[in-house]
Coordinates of C-alpha atoms and ligand atoms in Angstrom, one line a residue:
M1 CA -34.7 32.8 -23.4
R2 CA -36.7 31.1 -26.1
I3 CA -40.5 31.1 -26.2
I4 CA -42.1 27.9 -28.1
A5 CA -45.7 27.4 -28.8
T6 CA -45.8 24.8 -30.5
V7 CA -45.7 20.9 -30.2
E8 CA -43.6 20.5 -33.3
E9 CA -40.8 23.1 -32.5
M10 CA -40.9 21.9 -29.0
Q11 CA -39.6 18.5 -30.4
Q12 CA -37.2 19.6 -33.0
V13 CA -35.4 21.9 -30.4
A14 CA -35.5 19.2 -27.7
N15 CA -34.0 16.7 -30.2
E16 CA -31.3 18.9 -31.3
I17 CA -30.1 19.7 -27.5
R18 CA -30.1 15.8 -27.1
L19 CA -27.8 15.6 -30.3
Q20 CA -25.5 17.8 -28.5
Q21 CA -25.1 15.8 -25.5
K22 CA -26.8 18.3 -23.4
K23 CA -28.9 17.4 -20.2
I24 CA -32.5 18.5 -20.3
C25 CA -34.6 19.5 -17.3
I26 CA -38.1 20.0 -17.3
I27 CA -40.6 21.9 -15.0
P28 CA -43.9 21.7 -15.7
T29 CA -46.3 24.4 -14.3
M30 CA -49.4 26.3 -14.7
G31 CA -47.7 29.7 -14.5
Y32 CA -48.8 32.5 -12.5
F33 CA -44.8 32.0 -11.1
H34 CA -44.0 32.6 -7.4
E35 CA -40.8 31.9 -5.3
G36 CA -42.0 28.0 -4.9
H37 CA -41.9 27.9 -8.9
L38 CA -38.3 30.0 -9.1
S39 CA -37.0 27.5 -6.6
L40 CA -37.5 24.8 -9.1
V41 CA -35.6 26.4 -11.7
R42 CA -32.6 26.9 -9.1
I43 CA -32.8 23.6 -8.6
G44 CA -33.2 22.6 -12.1
K45 CA -30.0 24.6 -13.2
Q46 CA -27.7 22.8 -10.5
N47 CA -28.7 19.4 -12.6
A48 CA -28.9 20.3 -15.9
D49 CA -27.4 22.3 -18.7
I50 CA -30.6 23.1 -20.1
I51 CA -34.0 24.2 -18.4
V52 CA -37.4 24.2 -19.7
T53 CA -40.2 25.5 -18.0
T54 CA -43.7 24.8 -19.4
I55 CA -46.9 26.6 -18.7
F56 CA -49.8 25.4 -19.6
V57 CA -53.2 25.7 -17.3
N58 CA -54.6 22.2 -18.4
P59 CA -57.9 21.8 -18.8
A60 CA -57.9 17.9 -18.0
Q61 CA -57.1 18.2 -14.2
F62 CA -59.8 20.5 -13.6
A63 CA -63.3 19.4 -12.9
P64 CA -66.4 21.3 -14.4
S65 CA -67.1 22.6 -11.0
E66 CA -63.5 24.1 -10.2
D67 CA -61.6 27.4 -11.1
F68 CA -60.2 26.6 -14.8
N69 CA -61.5 30.0 -15.8
N70 CA -60.6 31.9 -13.3
Y71 CA -57.2 30.3 -12.7
P72 CA -54.8 33.2 -12.3
R73 CA -52.8 33.9 -15.3
N74 CA -49.7 36.3 -16.1
I75 CA -48.1 35.9 -18.8
E76 CA -45.5 38.7 -19.5
R77 CA -45.2 38.5 -16.0
D78 CA -44.0 35.0 -16.1
K79 CA -41.7 35.5 -19.1
R80 CA -39.8 38.0 -17.4
L81 CA -39.7 36.2 -14.1
A82 CA -38.5 32.9 -15.8
E83 CA -35.9 35.0 -17.8
S84 CA -34.4 36.5 -14.7
C85 CA -33.7 32.8 -13.1
G86 CA -31.9 31.7 -16.3
V87 CA -34.4 29.6 -17.8
D88 CA -33.5 28.7 -21.1
I89 CA -36.7 27.5 -23.3
L90 CA -40.0 28.3 -22.2
F91 CA -42.4 26.2 -23.4
I92 CA -46.1 27.7 -23.5
P93 CA -48.6 25.5 -25.8
S94 CA -52.2 26.4 -26.4
V95 CA -55.4 23.8 -25.6
D96 CA -55.9 22.9 -28.8
E97 CA -52.0 22.0 -29.5
I98 CA -51.7 19.7 -26.5
Y99 CA -55.4 18.3 -26.8
P100 CA -56.2 18.3 -30.7
R101 CA -59.8 17.9 -31.5
D102 CA -60.7 14.3 -30.9
Y103 CA -57.8 13.3 -28.2
K104 CA -58.6 10.2 -26.9
T105 CA -55.8 9.1 -25.0
F106 CA -55.3 9.1 -21.1
I107 CA -52.8 7.8 -18.3
E108 CA -54.0 6.9 -15.2
V109 CA -52.0 5.6 -12.1
E110 CA -54.2 3.5 -10.1
Q111 CA -54.5 3.1 -6.2
L112 CA -52.3 5.8 -5.0
T113 CA -54.7 8.2 -7.1
E114 CA -57.8 7.0 -5.3
V115 CA -57.4 8.8 -2.0
L116 CA -56.7 12.0 -0.5
E117 CA -56.8 14.7 -3.7
G118 CA -58.3 12.1 -5.8
K119 CA -61.3 11.5 -3.5
F120 CA -62.5 14.9 -3.5
R121 CA -60.9 15.5 -7.4
S122 CA -61.8 12.1 -9.4
T123 CA -60.6 13.2 -12.4
H124 CA -57.8 15.4 -11.2
F125 CA -54.7 13.0 -11.7
R126 CA -56.0 11.6 -14.7
G127 CA -55.4 14.8 -16.4
V128 CA -51.7 15.6 -14.5
T129 CA -50.5 12.2 -15.5
T130 CA -51.7 12.4 -19.3
V131 CA -50.5 16.0 -19.4
V132 CA -47.0 15.2 -17.6
A133 CA -46.5 12.3 -19.8
K134 CA -47.2 14.3 -23.0
L135 CA -44.8 17.0 -22.0
F136 CA -42.4 14.1 -21.3
N137 CA -42.7 12.8 -24.8
I138 CA -42.5 16.2 -26.3
I139 CA -39.2 17.4 -24.6
K140 CA -37.8 13.9 -23.4
P141 CA -35.7 15.6 -20.3
H142 CA -33.0 13.9 -18.5
V143 CA -34.6 15.1 -15.3
A144 CA -38.0 16.7 -14.0
I145 CA -38.6 18.6 -10.8
F146 CA -41.6 18.8 -8.8
G147 CA -42.7 20.7 -5.8
Q148 CA -43.4 18.8 -2.4
K149 CA -46.5 21.2 -1.7
D150 CA -48.4 18.8 -4.1
A151 CA -46.8 15.7 -2.3
Q152 CA -49.4 13.1 -3.8
Q153 CA -48.6 14.4 -7.5
A154 CA -45.0 13.8 -6.9
I155 CA -46.0 10.5 -5.7
V156 CA -47.8 9.8 -8.7
I157 CA -45.5 11.0 -11.0
K158 CA -42.6 8.9 -9.8
K159 CA -45.2 6.0 -9.7
M160 CA -45.7 6.7 -13.2
V161 CA -42.2 7.1 -14.4
R162 CA -41.3 3.9 -12.9
D163 CA -44.5 1.9 -14.3
L164 CA -44.0 3.2 -17.5
N165 CA -39.9 3.2 -17.7
Y166 CA -39.5 6.7 -18.7
G167 CA -36.1 6.8 -17.2
I168 CA -36.4 10.3 -16.1
D169 CA -34.9 11.3 -12.9
I170 CA -37.6 12.9 -10.5
A171 CA -36.1 15.3 -8.1
I172 CA -38.7 17.1 -4.9
A173 CA -38.2 20.4 -4.2
P174 CA -39.6 21.3 -0.4
I175 CA -42.5 23.2 0.2
V176 CA -41.5 27.5 -0.2
R177 CA -43.7 29.4 2.2
E178 CA -44.4 33.1 2.7
S179 CA -42.5 34.7 5.9
D180 CA -45.8 33.7 7.9
G181 CA -45.9 30.4 7.1
L182 CA -48.5 29.8 4.3
A183 CA -47.2 27.4 1.5
M184 CA -47.0 29.8 -1.7
S185 CA -49.5 29.1 -4.3
S186 CA -51.0 30.5 -7.1
R187 CA -54.3 30.5 -6.1
N188 CA -53.5 32.6 -3.0
V189 CA -54.6 35.4 -4.7
Y190 CA -58.1 34.3 -4.6
L191 CA -57.7 35.0 -0.6
N192 CA -59.1 38.2 0.6
I193 CA -57.7 40.0 3.9
T194 CA -59.5 37.7 6.6
E195 CA -59.2 34.9 4.7
R196 CA -55.6 35.6 4.2
T197 CA -55.1 35.8 7.6
E198 CA -57.1 32.4 8.6
S199 CA -55.4 30.8 5.9
L200 CA -52.3 30.5 8.4
I201 CA -54.6 27.6 10.0
L202 CA -53.3 25.3 7.5
F203 CA -49.5 25.6 8.5
Q204 CA -50.1 25.9 12.4
S205 CA -52.3 22.8 12.3
L206 CA -49.4 20.8 10.5
Q207 CA -47.0 22.8 13.4
L208 CA -49.2 21.4 15.9
A209 CA -49.0 17.7 14.8
K210 CA -45.1 18.1 15.0
H211 CA -45.6 19.3 18.4
L212 CA -48.0 16.3 19.2
I213 CA -45.6 13.7 17.9
E214 CA -42.4 15.2 19.2
N215 CA -44.1 15.3 22.7
G216 CA -44.9 11.5 22.3
E217 CA -48.4 11.3 20.7
R218 CA -48.7 8.0 18.6
S219 CA -52.3 7.9 17.9
C220 CA -53.6 9.7 14.8
T221 CA -57.1 9.7 15.5
K222 CA -56.1 11.8 18.5
I223 CA -53.5 14.4 16.3
I224 CA -55.9 14.5 13.8
S225 CA -59.0 15.5 16.1
E226 CA -56.9 18.4 17.7
M227 CA -55.8 19.5 14.2
T228 CA -59.8 19.5 13.3
K229 CA -60.5 21.4 16.8
L230 CA -57.8 24.1 15.7
I231 CA -58.7 24.7 11.9
T232 CA -62.3 24.8 12.7
S233 CA -61.8 27.8 15.1
K234 CA -61.3 29.9 12.1
P235 CA -65.2 30.6 10.8
S236 CA -64.1 30.4 7.0
A237 CA -62.3 27.2 7.3
K238 CA -63.8 23.8 6.0
I239 CA -61.8 21.0 6.4
D240 CA -62.3 18.4 3.2
Y241 CA -59.4 16.2 4.5
I242 CA -56.6 15.6 7.2
S243 CA -54.2 12.2 6.7
I244 CA -51.5 10.9 8.7
A245 CA -50.3 8.2 6.1
D246 CA -47.1 6.3 4.9
S247 CA -45.0 9.0 2.7
E248 CA -44.6 6.4 -0.1
T249 CA -47.7 4.1 -0.4
L250 CA -50.0 6.7 1.1
K251 CA -51.8 3.9 3.3
E252 CA -53.2 5.4 6.6
Y253 CA -51.7 5.4 10.0
L254 CA -53.8 4.4 13.2
A255 CA -50.8 4.7 15.3
L256 CA -47.1 5.9 14.8
H257 CA -44.4 3.6 15.2
S258 CA -40.2 4.4 15.8
A259 CA -38.8 4.7 11.9
D260 CA -42.3 5.5 10.5
R261 CA -42.0 7.8 7.6
V262 CA -45.1 9.8 7.2
L263 CA -46.9 12.2 5.1
I264 CA -49.5 14.6 7.4
S265 CA -51.1 16.4 4.6
L266 CA -54.6 18.3 4.4
A267 CA -57.0 20.1 2.2
V268 CA -58.9 22.7 3.7
R269 CA -61.3 25.1 2.0
I270 CA -60.8 28.8 3.3
G271 CA -64.2 30.5 2.2
K272 CA -64.5 29.6 -1.9
T273 CA -60.3 28.7 -2.0
R274 CA -59.1 25.0 -1.6
L275 CA -55.8 25.2 0.0
I276 CA -53.3 22.0 0.4
D277 CA -50.8 21.7 2.7
N278 CA -48.1 19.0 4.1
T279 CA -45.1 18.1 6.1
L280 CA -42.7 15.1 6.2
I281 CA -41.9 13.4 9.5
T282 CA -39.9 10.6 10.5
I283 CA -40.6 9.2 13.7
Ligands
AMP1 P1 -48.4 24.6 -10.4 O1 -47.9 25.5 -11.4 O2 -49.3 24.9 -9.2 O3 -49.0 23.4 -11.1 O4 -47.2 24.3 -9.8 C1 -46.1 24.0 -10.5 C2 -44.5 23.3 -9.7 O5 -44.5 23.8 -8.8 C3 -45.1 21.8 -9.2 O6 -44.5 20.5 -9.3 C4 -45.5 22.7 -7.8 O7 -45.7 21.3 -6.9 C5 -44.4 23.4 -7.6 N1 -44.8 24.3 -6.4 C6 -46.3 25.0 -6.5 N2 -46.1 25.5 -5.0 C7 -44.7 25.2 -4.5 C8 -44.3 25.6 -3.2 N3 -44.9 26.8 -2.3 N4 -43.1 25.3 -3.3 C9 -42.5 24.5 -3.6 N5 -42.6 23.8 -4.8 C10 -44.0 24.6 -5.2

């Protein structure tokens, strides 16, 4: 596995790979790998010749009040895990490499970024789309893999790729969960023992929603109110949002109808840790 730290070297290597007619897959991450990240690599390997995984904790997608400085990092462990999964190139640029002094250009996807996560993290997606666009320009991949865990991010990136004619295939990988149901996330290390137990409430509330829908419930107000009741039964849980929306436009549903493709998503703070989760349902 080759480790690259500079944009110049990454661009040069990517150009050489393209000249060899090989298919490049990019997997953008913020590191501190878990099975969720590694599942993306495995899917990538089935879809391309060369896997480029990037590790960049992107300051532009964190608000000043958020956890950029404390975000968990362990590059040596990440290198070992990436190599064991067959990553070909690990691109680990510094902040100065991606945002040199006097950096001024940002990419914004409208509307889709103004709801859900965007309501609570107003500059988040601007940071995400900017860094992903830069990584696409540096690496020029044929395929990119993102996780369903960040459902809105996947939708926003797909839109950016269409709108800016990137011509990159975007694949979305299913959510990988711990055996008890908690969606894997680098931020799960923040949870203490009590919070770790209470964090299960996100997955359980999604299961409750599914159960209600399977039993004929069609009112979104009713479903959200049952989920809210369940979540707020945990002392450490504070809900940012619960949303039942169209899985492509993110337009909220009031009532569900046959053939609707629905994204049920939520963000809940467990103590100081903000967790997100979601599920897709076709009615
Ligand atoms: P992150 O390092 O958290 O920015 O995540 C990098 C990529 O891995 C994103 O596309 C995430 O959606 C994806 N990802 C993170 N957690 C999971 C998970 N539990 N299951 C599947 N994909 C995930």
